């Protein structure tokens, strides 16, 4: 839980740093930044890694649960 | 492995909809148009046009620009000269023209590369004297199909992609809550705790997707309506639904006796589900609403979804629903394992 909190804090902190671009203000800076293809590709790549991470986590959890189910099967299920 | 096929399908659909939903470009459109004269009838005037995803400098574009007044009669005024500034900017010069019916002119730009770009009510004139008749030009253009791209819609712009995230959240929530009610009824018929676990986890995961739906909807509202939350019957209905299901969790945890808790929670869940249908599905259709799909505001029509969006939207819905059921399934199995281990 502590690691997750630290990770979220780090992500929020980096967003704050990104929003400090002095060349633009308000919503325009986000639009301008996203219209720049290089920035958008980075955002997309980060989001894709997060999504793939969640899917990998689900598969891993599923497999672990399946293993534990095999170990702790009730006599009627065996 | 074979019994897990739906999990792989769900993951694949999700990755596909995520990549296609974010990487597919919008069709070209007119982002902005500004006239250098407040009056259009006194002298020739210039209109600065900003395109979006446009390719005005392409030698093959062969640009044609015209204004349209009186959309019913489609009176057109063609530009006498078009100056290309860059890929996204052109300046069109028009001869003096008095409005025929209303003070607004729509703007059309045709390019052989980008197709027809259209902006309704693009410029406005201060002229109050209306023309009896305006000579109309008839630009010859051939409309062609553009490549795979999402539609360029005013107000929505790039936020149109949120359709692949916001709407599937609600589909997943409703699917999970329907599954929960089905299991609530099965539990009440035989009092088998297995069904209660399934219903309980479906509600918890459904609630998570509902909260994600509220967050994505709020972000979308900020981008399009200018406010994080508006006093709208659909939005308030979803908020009440979320609160009703949060109350389910409180009720469930408030009763110590597991059988009693499961029975009361099941009955409550059935009533909450009926209330959800009324709040989200029925009442918004009977009142005026900003939200698409309500109060005479169309949704899932050609206006909102064209074929390119459907190709991503339906896989996104299927993918998120399968992922939702997968998470609920893992939770049910974990809960069962905990019970087995604690009983040993």
mmCIF file of C-alpha atoms in Angstrom:
data_model
loop_
_atom_site.group_PDB
_atom_site.id
_atom_site.type_symbol
_atom_site.label_atom_id
_atom_site.label_comp_id
_atom_site.label_asym_id
_atom_site.label_seq_id
_atom_site.Cartn_x
_atom_site.Cartn_y
_atom_site.Cartn_z
ATOM 1 C CA UNK A 1 0.000 0.000 0.000
ATOM 2 C CA UNK A 2 2.863 2.325 0.862
ATOM 3 C CA UNK A 3 4.532 1.613 -2.485
ATOM 4 C CA UNK A 4 1.297 2.286 -4.364
ATOM 5 C CA UNK A 5 0.822 5.584 -2.511
ATOM 6 C CA UNK A 6 4.396 6.617 -3.285
ATOM 7 C CA UNK A 7 3.935 5.699 -6.951
ATOM 8 C CA UNK A 8 0.723 7.746 -7.212
ATOM 9 C CA UNK A 9 2.422 10.655 -5.469
ATOM 10 C CA UNK A 10 5.310 10.469 -7.939
ATOM 11 C CA UNK A 11 2.904 10.430 -10.891
ATOM 12 C CA UNK A 12 0.977 13.440 -9.532
ATOM 13 C CA UNK A 13 4.230 15.258 -8.856
ATOM 14 C CA UNK A 14 5.440 14.724 -12.423
ATOM 15 C CA UNK A 15 2.080 16.021 -13.744
ATOM 16 C CA UNK A 16 2.543 19.182 -11.686
ATOM 17 C CA UNK A 17 6.039 19.649 -13.048
ATOM 18 C CA UNK A 18 4.759 19.161 -16.601
ATOM 19 C CA UNK A 19 2.034 21.751 -16.103
ATOM 20 C CA UNK A 20 4.594 24.422 -15.203
ATOM 21 C CA UNK A 21 5.474 25.096 -18.854
ATOM 22 C CA UNK A 22 5.903 28.903 -18.910
ATOM 23 C CA UNK A 23 5.181 29.207 -22.644
ATOM 24 C CA UNK A 24 1.444 28.688 -22.318
ATOM 25 C CA UNK A 25 -1.307 29.149 -19.798
ATOM 26 C CA UNK A 26 -4.545 27.482 -18.697
ATOM 27 C CA UNK A 27 -6.077 24.750 -20.852
ATOM 28 C CA UNK A 28 -4.109 25.943 -23.876
ATOM 29 C CA UNK A 29 -0.855 24.549 -22.555
ATOM 30 C CA UNK A 30 -2.363 21.054 -22.254
ATOM 31 C CA UNK A 31 -3.829 21.275 -25.762
ATOM 32 C CA UNK A 32 -0.568 22.627 -27.167
ATOM 33 C CA UNK A 33 1.431 19.967 -25.391
ATOM 34 C CA UNK A 34 -0.825 17.170 -26.605
ATOM 35 C CA UNK A 35 -0.852 18.475 -30.157
ATOM 36 C CA UNK A 36 2.884 18.081 -30.176
ATOM 37 C CA UNK A 37 3.149 14.496 -31.446
ATOM 38 C CA UNK A 38 6.216 13.679 -29.392
ATOM 39 C CA UNK A 39 4.440 14.595 -26.136
ATOM 40 C CA UNK A 40 1.339 12.685 -27.096
ATOM 41 C CA UNK A 41 3.380 9.589 -27.920
ATOM 42 C CA UNK A 42 4.927 9.699 -24.455
ATOM 43 C CA UNK A 43 1.485 10.055 -22.822
ATOM 44 C CA UNK A 44 0.138 7.208 -24.938
ATOM 45 C CA UNK A 45 3.131 4.981 -24.155
ATOM 46 C CA UNK A 46 2.789 5.584 -20.398
ATOM 47 C CA UNK A 47 -0.954 4.860 -20.475
ATOM 48 C CA UNK A 48 -0.387 1.713 -22.536
ATOM 49 C CA UNK A 49 2.243 0.471 -20.092
ATOM 50 C CA UNK A 50 -0.213 1.059 -17.208
ATOM 51 C CA UNK A 51 -2.980 -0.819 -19.049
ATOM 52 C CA UNK A 52 -0.689 -3.718 -19.937
ATOM 53 C CA UNK A 53 0.534 -3.743 -16.330
ATOM 54 C CA UNK A 54 -3.054 -4.056 -15.053
ATOM 55 C CA UNK A 55 -3.780 -6.890 -17.501
ATOM 56 C CA UNK A 56 -0.543 -8.678 -16.549
ATOM 57 C CA UNK A 57 -1.414 -8.238 -12.873
ATOM 58 C CA UNK A 58 -4.855 -9.757 -13.446
ATOM 59 C CA UNK A 59 -3.398 -12.763 -15.281
ATOM 60 C CA UNK A 60 -0.807 -13.263 -12.540
ATOM 61 C CA UNK A 61 -3.419 -12.960 -9.799
ATOM 62 C CA UNK A 62 -5.710 -15.350 -11.638
ATOM 63 C CA UNK A 63 -2.939 -17.932 -11.906
ATOM 64 C CA UNK A 64 -2.006 -17.577 -8.249
ATOM 65 C CA UNK A 65 -5.616 -17.991 -7.167
ATOM 66 C CA UNK A 66 -5.932 -21.049 -9.412
ATOM 67 C CA UNK A 67 -2.831 -22.583 -7.784
ATOM 68 C CA UNK A 68 -4.173 -21.908 -4.319
ATOM 69 C CA UNK A 69 -7.534 -23.382 -5.297
ATOM 70 C CA UNK A 70 -5.760 -26.589 -6.326
ATOM 71 C CA UNK A 71 -3.985 -26.759 -2.982
ATOM 72 C CA UNK A 72 -7.059 -25.985 -0.864
ATOM 73 C CA UNK A 73 -9.663 -27.953 -2.775
ATOM 74 C CA UNK A 74 -12.432 -29.311 -0.587
ATOM 75 C CA UNK A 75 -12.853 -33.132 -0.565
ATOM 76 C CA UNK A 76 -16.087 -32.922 -2.562
ATOM 77 C CA UNK A 77 -14.364 -30.918 -5.315
ATOM 78 C CA UNK A 78 -11.529 -33.460 -5.518
ATOM 79 C CA UNK B 1 -6.585 -22.942 -20.876
ATOM 80 C CA UNK B 2 -9.721 -23.297 -22.984
ATOM 81 C CA UNK B 3 -11.979 -22.186 -20.153
ATOM 82 C CA UNK B 4 -10.012 -18.937 -19.872
ATOM 83 C CA UNK B 5 -10.500 -17.901 -23.515
ATOM 84 C CA UNK B 6 -12.843 -15.065 -22.596
ATOM 85 C CA UNK B 7 -10.163 -13.457 -20.435
ATOM 86 C CA UNK B 8 -7.726 -13.365 -23.363
ATOM 87 C CA UNK B 9 -10.478 -12.024 -25.611
ATOM 88 C CA UNK B 10 -11.292 -9.302 -23.072
ATOM 89 C CA UNK B 11 -7.633 -8.278 -22.733
ATOM 90 C CA UNK B 12 -7.101 -8.263 -26.515
ATOM 91 C CA UNK B 13 -10.249 -6.191 -27.140
ATOM 92 C CA UNK B 14 -9.211 -3.737 -24.465
ATOM 93 C CA UNK B 15 -5.714 -3.255 -25.894
ATOM 94 C CA UNK B 16 -7.150 -2.897 -29.409
ATOM 95 C CA UNK B 17 -9.764 -0.325 -28.394
ATOM 96 C CA UNK B 18 -7.224 1.567 -26.315
ATOM 97 C CA UNK B 19 -4.668 1.810 -29.155
ATOM 98 C CA UNK B 20 -7.185 2.464 -31.950
ATOM 99 C CA UNK B 21 -9.158 4.879 -29.785
ATOM 100 C CA UNK B 22 -6.158 7.045 -28.978
ATOM 101 C CA UNK B 23 -4.071 6.778 -32.153
ATOM 102 C CA UNK B 24 -6.686 7.174 -34.901
ATOM 103 C CA UNK B 25 -6.629 10.793 -36.106
ATOM 104 C CA UNK B 26 -9.660 13.043 -36.435
ATOM 105 C CA UNK B 27 -10.920 13.933 -39.893
ATOM 106 C CA UNK B 28 -9.859 17.397 -41.094
ATOM 107 C CA UNK B 29 -12.109 20.254 -40.045
ATOM 108 C CA UNK B 30 -12.345 24.013 -39.653
ATOM 109 C CA UNK B 31 -11.229 24.972 -36.177
ATOM 110 C CA UNK B 32 -11.752 28.702 -36.357
ATOM 111 C CA UNK B 33 -12.730 31.495 -38.769
ATOM 112 C CA UNK B 34 -12.379 35.246 -38.277
ATOM 113 C CA UNK B 35 -13.583 37.984 -40.629
ATOM 114 C CA UNK B 36 -11.618 41.234 -40.880
ATOM 115 C CA UNK B 37 -14.815 43.299 -41.366
ATOM 116 C CA UNK B 38 -17.848 43.445 -39.123
ATOM 117 C CA UNK B 39 -19.956 44.274 -42.180
ATOM 118 C CA UNK B 40 -20.000 41.952 -45.175
ATOM 119 C CA UNK B 41 -21.940 44.147 -47.621
ATOM 120 C CA UNK B 42 -19.839 47.337 -47.758
ATOM 121 C CA UNK B 43 -16.535 46.130 -49.181
ATOM 122 C CA UNK B 44 -14.661 42.937 -50.010
ATOM 123 C CA UNK B 45 -13.686 41.202 -46.806
ATOM 124 C CA UNK B 46 -11.185 38.564 -45.796
ATOM 125 C CA UNK B 47 -11.804 35.545 -43.622
ATOM 126 C CA UNK B 48 -8.865 33.911 -41.829
ATOM 127 C CA UNK B 49 -9.525 30.187 -41.614
ATOM 128 C CA UNK B 50 -7.743 27.774 -39.259
ATOM 129 C CA UNK B 51 -7.914 24.126 -40.237
ATOM 130 C CA UNK B 52 -7.423 21.071 -38.072
ATOM 131 C CA UNK B 53 -5.488 18.078 -39.431
ATOM 132 C CA UNK B 54 -5.717 19.847 -42.787
ATOM 133 C CA UNK B 55 -3.201 19.812 -45.652
ATOM 134 C CA UNK B 56 -3.789 23.151 -47.355
ATOM 135 C CA UNK B 57 -0.263 23.390 -48.814
ATOM 136 C CA UNK B 58 -0.561 20.076 -50.635
ATOM 137 C CA UNK B 59 -0.248 20.904 -54.360
ATOM 138 C CA UNK B 60 -3.120 18.533 -55.147
ATOM 139 C CA UNK B 61 -5.531 20.206 -52.727
ATOM 140 C CA UNK B 62 -7.123 22.603 -55.305
ATOM 141 C CA UNK B 63 -8.929 24.649 -52.650
ATOM 142 C CA UNK B 64 -12.431 26.037 -53.098
ATOM 143 C CA UNK B 65 -13.967 28.201 -50.400
ATOM 144 C CA UNK B 66 -17.495 29.534 -50.135
ATOM 145 C CA UNK B 67 -19.915 31.007 -47.626
ATOM 146 C CA UNK B 68 -23.460 29.792 -47.220
ATOM 147 C CA UNK B 69 -26.301 32.039 -46.130
ATOM 148 C CA UNK B 70 -29.843 30.833 -45.611
ATOM 149 C CA UNK B 71 -29.162 27.150 -45.058
ATOM 150 C CA UNK B 72 -32.603 26.245 -46.416
ATOM 151 C CA UNK B 73 -31.941 27.769 -49.835
ATOM 152 C CA UNK B 74 -28.167 27.226 -49.651
ATOM 153 C CA UNK B 75 -27.218 30.573 -51.166
ATOM 154 C CA UNK B 76 -23.489 30.359 -51.793
ATOM 155 C CA UNK B 77 -20.886 33.098 -52.138
ATOM 156 C CA UNK B 78 -17.584 31.859 -53.544
ATOM 157 C CA UNK B 79 -14.247 33.324 -52.495
ATOM 158 C CA UNK B 80 -12.627 35.475 -55.161
ATOM 159 C CA UNK B 81 -9.141 34.677 -53.911
ATOM 160 C CA UNK B 82 -7.603 32.133 -51.514
ATOM 161 C CA UNK B 83 -4.170 32.679 -49.963
ATOM 162 C CA UNK B 84 -2.512 29.648 -48.452
ATOM 163 C CA UNK B 85 -0.459 30.498 -45.367
ATOM 164 C CA UNK B 86 0.469 26.997 -44.194
ATOM 165 C CA UNK B 87 -1.079 23.552 -43.800
ATOM 166 C CA UNK B 88 -3.528 24.781 -41.192
ATOM 167 C CA UNK B 89 -4.196 28.376 -42.257
ATOM 168 C CA UNK B 90 -5.711 30.066 -45.301
ATOM 169 C CA UNK B 91 -7.123 33.519 -45.976
ATOM 170 C CA UNK B 92 -10.149 33.697 -48.252
ATOM 171 C CA UNK B 93 -11.277 36.964 -49.837
ATOM 172 C CA UNK B 94 -14.963 37.432 -50.595
ATOM 173 C CA UNK B 95 -16.860 40.010 -52.635
ATOM 174 C CA UNK B 96 -19.373 42.166 -50.701
ATOM 175 C CA UNK B 97 -22.496 40.222 -49.834
ATOM 176 C CA UNK B 98 -25.589 41.162 -47.861
ATOM 177 C CA UNK B 99 -27.285 38.483 -45.784
ATOM 178 C CA UNK B 100 -30.444 37.035 -47.254
ATOM 179 C CA UNK B 101 -32.225 35.893 -44.117
ATOM 180 C CA UNK B 102 -30.051 35.595 -41.017
ATOM 181 C CA UNK B 103 -26.812 37.342 -40.008
ATOM 182 C CA UNK B 104 -24.816 34.119 -39.874
ATOM 183 C CA UNK B 105 -22.802 32.621 -42.701
ATOM 184 C CA UNK B 106 -21.658 29.013 -42.708
ATOM 185 C CA UNK B 107 -18.273 28.309 -44.229
ATOM 186 C CA UNK B 108 -17.261 25.472 -46.551
ATOM 187 C CA UNK B 109 -13.749 24.617 -47.699
ATOM 188 C CA UNK B 110 -13.250 21.889 -50.254
ATOM 189 C CA UNK B 111 -9.875 20.312 -50.822
ATOM 190 C CA UNK B 112 -9.090 17.412 -53.115
ATOM 191 C CA UNK B 113 -6.885 16.043 -50.325
ATOM 192 C CA UNK B 114 -8.997 16.632 -47.207
ATOM 193 C CA UNK B 115 -12.504 16.552 -48.688
ATOM 194 C CA UNK B 116 -15.259 18.937 -47.623
ATOM 195 C CA UNK B 117 -14.688 20.893 -44.399
ATOM 196 C CA UNK B 118 -17.762 22.673 -43.060
ATOM 197 C CA UNK B 119 -18.312 25.076 -40.190
ATOM 198 C CA UNK B 120 -21.857 26.174 -39.346
ATOM 199 C CA UNK B 121 -22.353 29.816 -38.305
ATOM 200 C CA UNK B 122 -18.700 30.543 -39.059
ATOM 201 C CA UNK B 123 -18.938 34.323 -39.427
ATOM 202 C CA UNK B 124 -21.458 36.927 -38.404
ATOM 203 C CA UNK B 125 -22.363 40.255 -39.992
ATOM 204 C CA UNK B 126 -23.600 43.456 -38.365
ATOM 205 C CA UNK B 127 -25.621 44.303 -41.505
ATOM 206 C CA UNK B 128 -29.256 44.736 -40.675
ATOM 207 C CA UNK B 129 -30.528 45.504 -44.185
ATOM 208 C CA UNK B 130 -31.169 42.198 -45.815
ATOM 209 C CA UNK B 131 -30.723 41.556 -49.507
ATOM 210 C CA UNK B 132 -33.757 40.802 -51.620
ATOM 211 C CA UNK B 133 -31.707 38.446 -53.737
ATOM 212 C CA UNK B 134 -28.087 37.296 -53.698
ATOM 213 C CA UNK B 135 -26.298 35.871 -56.687
ATOM 214 C CA UNK B 136 -25.337 32.344 -55.773
ATOM 215 C CA UNK B 137 -22.277 30.542 -57.102
ATOM 216 C CA UNK B 138 -22.204 26.795 -57.537
ATOM 217 C CA UNK B 139 -18.768 25.352 -56.785
ATOM 218 C CA UNK B 140 -18.209 22.024 -58.503
ATOM 219 C CA UNK B 141 -16.790 19.542 -56.052
ATOM 220 C CA UNK B 142 -16.672 15.790 -55.878
ATOM 221 C CA UNK B 143 -17.158 14.357 -52.429
ATOM 222 C CA UNK B 144 -14.867 11.472 -51.678
ATOM 223 C CA UNK B 145 -14.485 9.008 -48.839
ATOM 224 C CA UNK B 146 -11.644 9.808 -46.485
ATOM 225 C CA UNK B 147 -9.464 7.152 -44.822
ATOM 226 C CA UNK B 148 -10.077 5.611 -41.419
ATOM 227 C CA UNK B 149 -10.515 8.588 -39.094
ATOM 228 C CA UNK B 150 -12.887 9.740 -36.386
ATOM 229 C CA UNK B 151 -15.351 12.533 -37.161
ATOM 230 C CA UNK B 152 -14.432 16.129 -36.427
ATOM 231 C CA UNK B 153 -17.274 17.417 -34.228
ATOM 232 C CA UNK B 154 -17.548 20.947 -32.890
ATOM 233 C CA UNK B 155 -17.447 21.231 -29.109
ATOM 234 C CA UNK B 156 -16.196 17.646 -28.813
ATOM 235 C CA UNK B 157 -13.002 17.868 -30.915
ATOM 236 C CA UNK B 158 -10.373 15.401 -29.620
ATOM 237 C CA UNK B 159 -12.435 14.614 -26.539
ATOM 238 C CA UNK B 160 -14.677 12.477 -28.765
ATOM 239 C CA UNK B 161 -12.255 9.628 -27.936
ATOM 240 C CA UNK B 162 -13.590 9.577 -24.396
ATOM 241 C CA UNK B 163 -16.578 7.712 -25.824
ATOM 242 C CA UNK B 164 -14.415 4.557 -25.776
ATOM 243 C CA UNK B 165 -13.757 4.940 -22.057
ATOM 244 C CA UNK B 166 -16.734 6.754 -20.524
ATOM 245 C CA UNK B 167 -19.630 4.808 -22.064
ATOM 246 C CA UNK B 168 -18.114 1.292 -21.629
ATOM 247 C CA UNK B 169 -17.759 2.042 -17.900
ATOM 248 C CA UNK B 170 -21.539 2.374 -17.621
ATOM 249 C CA UNK B 171 -22.193 -0.651 -19.809
ATOM 250 C CA UNK B 172 -19.889 -2.677 -17.557
ATOM 251 C CA UNK B 173 -21.518 -1.335 -14.401
ATOM 252 C CA UNK B 174 -25.027 -2.153 -15.643
ATOM 253 C CA UNK B 175 -23.933 -5.635 -16.795
ATOM 254 C CA UNK B 176 -22.359 -6.368 -13.405
ATOM 255 C CA UNK B 177 -25.311 -5.015 -11.442
ATOM 256 C CA UNK B 178 -27.708 -7.076 -13.585
ATOM 257 C CA UNK B 179 -25.575 -10.147 -12.863
ATOM 258 C CA UNK B 180 -25.717 -9.225 -9.166
ATOM 259 C CA UNK B 181 -29.527 -9.049 -9.184
ATOM 260 C CA UNK B 182 -29.721 -12.395 -10.976
ATOM 261 C CA UNK B 183 -27.540 -13.925 -8.239
ATOM 262 C CA UNK B 184 -29.475 -12.126 -5.497
ATOM 263 C CA UNK B 185 -32.630 -13.870 -6.714
ATOM 264 C CA UNK B 186 -30.826 -17.216 -6.913
ATOM 265 C CA UNK B 187 -29.596 -16.705 -3.345
ATOM 266 C CA UNK B 188 -33.035 -15.790 -2.018
ATOM 267 C CA UNK B 189 -34.506 -18.925 -3.623
ATOM 268 C CA UNK B 190 -32.078 -21.417 -2.065
ATOM 269 C CA UNK B 191 -30.076 -19.381 0.514
ATOM 270 C CA UNK B 192 -26.845 -20.724 -0.963
ATOM 271 C CA UNK B 193 -24.077 -18.329 0.151
ATOM 272 C CA UNK B 194 -22.172 -18.996 -3.077
ATOM 273 C CA UNK B 195 -24.661 -16.830 -4.973
ATOM 274 C CA UNK B 196 -24.495 -14.131 -2.342
ATOM 275 C CA UNK B 197 -20.700 -13.918 -2.773
ATOM 276 C CA UNK B 198 -21.120 -13.621 -6.536
ATOM 277 C CA UNK B 199 -23.722 -10.875 -6.182
ATOM 278 C CA UNK B 200 -21.704 -9.021 -3.563
ATOM 279 C CA UNK B 201 -18.508 -8.963 -5.619
ATOM 280 C CA UNK B 202 -20.397 -8.011 -8.790
ATOM 281 C CA UNK B 203 -21.852 -5.006 -6.933
ATOM 282 C CA UNK B 204 -18.456 -3.959 -5.562
ATOM 283 C CA UNK B 205 -16.774 -4.146 -8.972
ATOM 284 C CA UNK B 206 -19.822 -2.524 -10.607
ATOM 285 C CA UNK B 207 -19.538 0.329 -8.138
ATOM 286 C CA UNK B 208 -15.867 0.753 -9.067
ATOM 287 C CA UNK B 209 -16.807 1.012 -12.748
ATOM 288 C CA UNK B 210 -19.607 3.431 -11.873
ATOM 289 C CA UNK B 211 -17.129 5.704 -10.082
ATOM 290 C CA UNK B 212 -14.777 5.494 -13.089
ATOM 291 C CA UNK B 213 -17.760 6.396 -15.297
ATOM 292 C CA UNK B 214 -18.461 9.434 -13.123
ATOM 293 C CA UNK B 215 -14.816 10.541 -13.265
ATOM 294 C CA UNK B 216 -14.506 10.137 -17.059
ATOM 295 C CA UNK B 217 -17.888 11.845 -17.485
ATOM 296 C CA UNK B 218 -16.869 14.743 -15.280
ATOM 297 C CA UNK B 219 -13.656 15.221 -17.272
ATOM 298 C CA UNK B 220 -15.678 15.149 -20.490
ATOM 299 C CA UNK B 221 -18.195 17.633 -19.108
ATOM 300 C CA UNK B 222 -15.370 20.023 -18.219
ATOM 301 C CA UNK B 223 -13.982 19.803 -21.751
ATOM 302 C CA UNK B 224 -17.307 20.224 -23.564
ATOM 303 C CA UNK B 225 -19.785 21.950 -21.245
ATOM 304 C CA UNK B 226 -17.176 23.962 -19.308
ATOM 305 C CA UNK B 227 -18.092 22.589 -15.886
ATOM 306 C CA UNK B 228 -17.076 19.516 -13.917
ATOM 307 C CA UNK B 229 -20.673 18.886 -12.910
ATOM 308 C CA UNK B 230 -23.954 20.387 -14.115
ATOM 309 C CA UNK B 231 -27.394 20.164 -12.562
ATOM 310 C CA UNK B 232 -28.664 17.584 -15.030
ATOM 311 C CA UNK B 233 -31.200 14.830 -14.462
ATOM 312 C CA UNK B 234 -28.898 12.138 -15.861
ATOM 313 C CA UNK B 235 -25.879 13.200 -13.841
ATOM 314 C CA UNK B 236 -27.856 13.545 -10.641
ATOM 315 C CA UNK B 237 -29.506 10.176 -11.295
ATOM 316 C CA UNK B 238 -26.144 8.444 -11.584
ATOM 317 C CA UNK B 239 -24.880 10.155 -8.438
ATOM 318 C CA UNK B 240 -27.953 8.968 -6.490
ATOM 319 C CA UNK B 241 -27.436 5.450 -7.878
ATOM 320 C CA UNK B 242 -23.834 5.440 -6.672
ATOM 321 C CA UNK B 243 -24.952 6.597 -3.230
ATOM 322 C CA UNK B 244 -27.638 3.900 -3.128
ATOM 323 C CA UNK B 245 -25.070 1.204 -3.857
ATOM 324 C CA UNK B 246 -22.609 2.693 -1.353
ATOM 325 C CA UNK B 247 -25.434 2.399 1.176
ATOM 326 C CA UNK B 248 -25.628 -1.294 0.215
ATOM 327 C CA UNK B 249 -22.036 -1.733 1.411
ATOM 328 C CA UNK B 250 -22.799 0.078 4.672
ATOM 329 C CA UNK B 251 -25.916 -2.034 5.230
ATOM 330 C CA UNK B 252 -24.028 -5.223 4.537
ATOM 331 C CA UNK B 253 -21.263 -4.425 6.979
ATOM 332 C CA UNK B 254 -23.689 -3.201 9.654
ATOM 333 C CA UNK B 255 -25.188 -6.659 10.298
ATOM 334 C CA UNK B 256 -22.997 -9.253 12.012
ATOM 335 C CA UNK B 257 -25.046 -12.373 11.250
ATOM 336 C CA UNK B 258 -23.826 -13.447 7.786
ATOM 337 C CA UNK B 259 -27.054 -15.155 6.679
ATOM 338 C CA UNK B 260 -29.201 -12.276 7.862
ATOM 339 C CA UNK B 261 -26.853 -9.724 6.311
ATOM 340 C CA UNK B 262 -26.898 -11.593 2.985
ATOM 341 C CA UNK B 263 -30.701 -11.805 2.900
ATOM 342 C CA UNK B 264 -31.314 -8.143 3.739
ATOM 343 C CA UNK B 265 -28.547 -6.998 1.380
ATOM 344 C CA UNK B 266 -30.002 -9.119 -1.436
ATOM 345 C CA UNK B 267 -33.449 -7.605 -1.039
ATOM 346 C CA UNK B 268 -31.954 -4.122 -0.838
ATOM 347 C CA UNK B 269 -29.873 -4.792 -3.969
ATOM 348 C CA UNK B 270 -32.980 -5.749 -5.970
ATOM 349 C CA UNK B 271 -34.712 -2.506 -4.976
ATOM 350 C CA UNK B 272 -31.553 -0.476 -5.701
ATOM 351 C CA UNK B 273 -31.363 -2.036 -9.156
ATOM 352 C CA UNK B 274 -34.952 -1.106 -9.971
ATOM 353 C CA UNK B 275 -34.265 2.403 -8.735
ATOM 354 C CA UNK B 276 -31.151 2.561 -10.928
ATOM 355 C CA UNK B 277 -33.168 1.634 -14.034
ATOM 356 C CA UNK B 278 -35.648 4.404 -13.237
ATOM 357 C CA UNK B 279 -32.965 7.008 -12.456
ATOM 358 C CA UNK B 280 -30.598 6.294 -15.324
ATOM 359 C CA UNK B 281 -32.816 4.746 -17.970
ATOM 360 C CA UNK B 282 -36.287 6.223 -17.615
ATOM 361 C CA UNK B 283 -36.367 9.639 -15.909
ATOM 362 C CA UNK B 284 -33.642 11.301 -18.060
ATOM 363 C CA UNK B 285 -35.661 10.465 -21.171
ATOM 364 C CA UNK B 286 -38.673 12.287 -19.774
ATOM 365 C CA UNK B 287 -36.845 15.547 -19.031
ATOM 366 C CA UNK B 288 -34.628 18.008 -20.854
ATOM 367 C CA UNK B 289 -31.020 17.013 -20.563
ATOM 368 C CA UNK B 290 -27.644 18.075 -21.857
ATOM 369 C CA UNK B 291 -26.512 14.493 -21.838
ATOM 370 C CA UNK B 292 -26.746 12.670 -25.204
ATOM 371 C CA UNK B 293 -29.502 10.082 -25.375
ATOM 372 C CA UNK B 294 -31.946 12.010 -23.207
ATOM 373 C CA UNK B 295 -34.638 14.639 -23.526
ATOM 374 C CA UNK B 296 -34.794 14.489 -27.316
ATOM 375 C CA UNK B 297 -31.005 14.645 -27.517
ATOM 376 C CA UNK B 298 -29.928 11.793 -29.807
ATOM 377 C CA UNK B 299 -27.317 9.172 -28.957
ATOM 378 C CA UNK B 300 -26.018 6.179 -30.860
ATOM 379 C CA UNK B 301 -27.259 7.718 -34.050
ATOM 380 C CA UNK B 302 -25.290 8.639 -37.142
ATOM 381 C CA UNK B 303 -24.843 12.044 -35.566
ATOM 382 C CA UNK B 304 -22.880 10.696 -32.607
ATOM 383 C CA UNK B 305 -21.299 7.543 -33.913
ATOM 384 C CA UNK B 306 -20.121 6.983 -37.428
ATOM 385 C CA UNK B 307 -18.904 3.613 -38.679
ATOM 386 C CA UNK B 308 -15.259 4.317 -37.810
ATOM 387 C CA UNK B 309 -16.202 4.951 -34.192
ATOM 388 C CA UNK B 310 -18.440 1.903 -33.993
ATOM 389 C CA UNK B 311 -15.469 -0.251 -35.032
ATOM 390 C CA UNK B 312 -13.678 0.783 -31.848
ATOM 391 C CA UNK B 313 -16.656 1.434 -29.570
ATOM 392 C CA UNK B 314 -18.200 -2.061 -29.640
ATOM 393 C CA UNK B 315 -14.877 -3.866 -28.962
ATOM 394 C CA UNK B 316 -14.258 -1.373 -26.137
ATOM 395 C CA UNK B 317 -17.635 -2.182 -24.549
ATOM 396 C CA UNK B 318 -17.088 -5.951 -24.904
ATOM 397 C CA UNK B 319 -13.514 -5.682 -23.585
ATOM 398 C CA UNK B 320 -14.406 -3.642 -20.504
ATOM 399 C CA UNK B 321 -17.411 -5.855 -19.686
ATOM 400 C CA UNK B 322 -15.245 -8.984 -19.854
ATOM 401 C CA UNK B 323 -12.538 -7.349 -17.714
ATOM 402 C CA UNK B 324 -15.205 -6.314 -15.191
ATOM 403 C CA UNK B 325 -16.517 -9.874 -14.921
ATOM 404 C CA UNK B 326 -12.964 -11.164 -14.673
ATOM 405 C CA UNK B 327 -12.168 -8.910 -11.701
ATOM 406 C CA UNK B 328 -15.426 -9.949 -10.017
ATOM 407 C CA UNK B 329 -14.618 -13.628 -10.676
ATOM 408 C CA UNK B 330 -11.156 -13.314 -9.086
ATOM 409 C CA UNK B 331 -12.686 -11.589 -6.047
ATOM 410 C CA UNK B 332 -15.283 -14.343 -5.615
ATOM 411 C CA UNK B 333 -12.629 -17.043 -5.807
ATOM 412 C CA UNK B 334 -10.407 -15.181 -3.348
ATOM 413 C CA UNK B 335 -13.273 -14.832 -0.894
ATOM 414 C CA UNK B 336 -14.072 -18.532 -1.188
ATOM 415 C CA UNK B 337 -10.410 -19.380 -0.585
ATOM 416 C CA UNK B 338 -10.321 -17.189 2.506
ATOM 417 C CA UNK B 339 -13.362 -19.001 3.865
ATOM 418 C CA UNK B 340 -11.834 -22.428 3.179
ATOM 419 C CA UNK B 341 -8.535 -21.452 4.811
ATOM 420 C CA UNK B 342 -10.206 -19.881 7.850
ATOM 421 C CA UNK B 343 -12.454 -22.923 8.334
ATOM 422 C CA UNK B 344 -9.444 -25.291 8.497
#
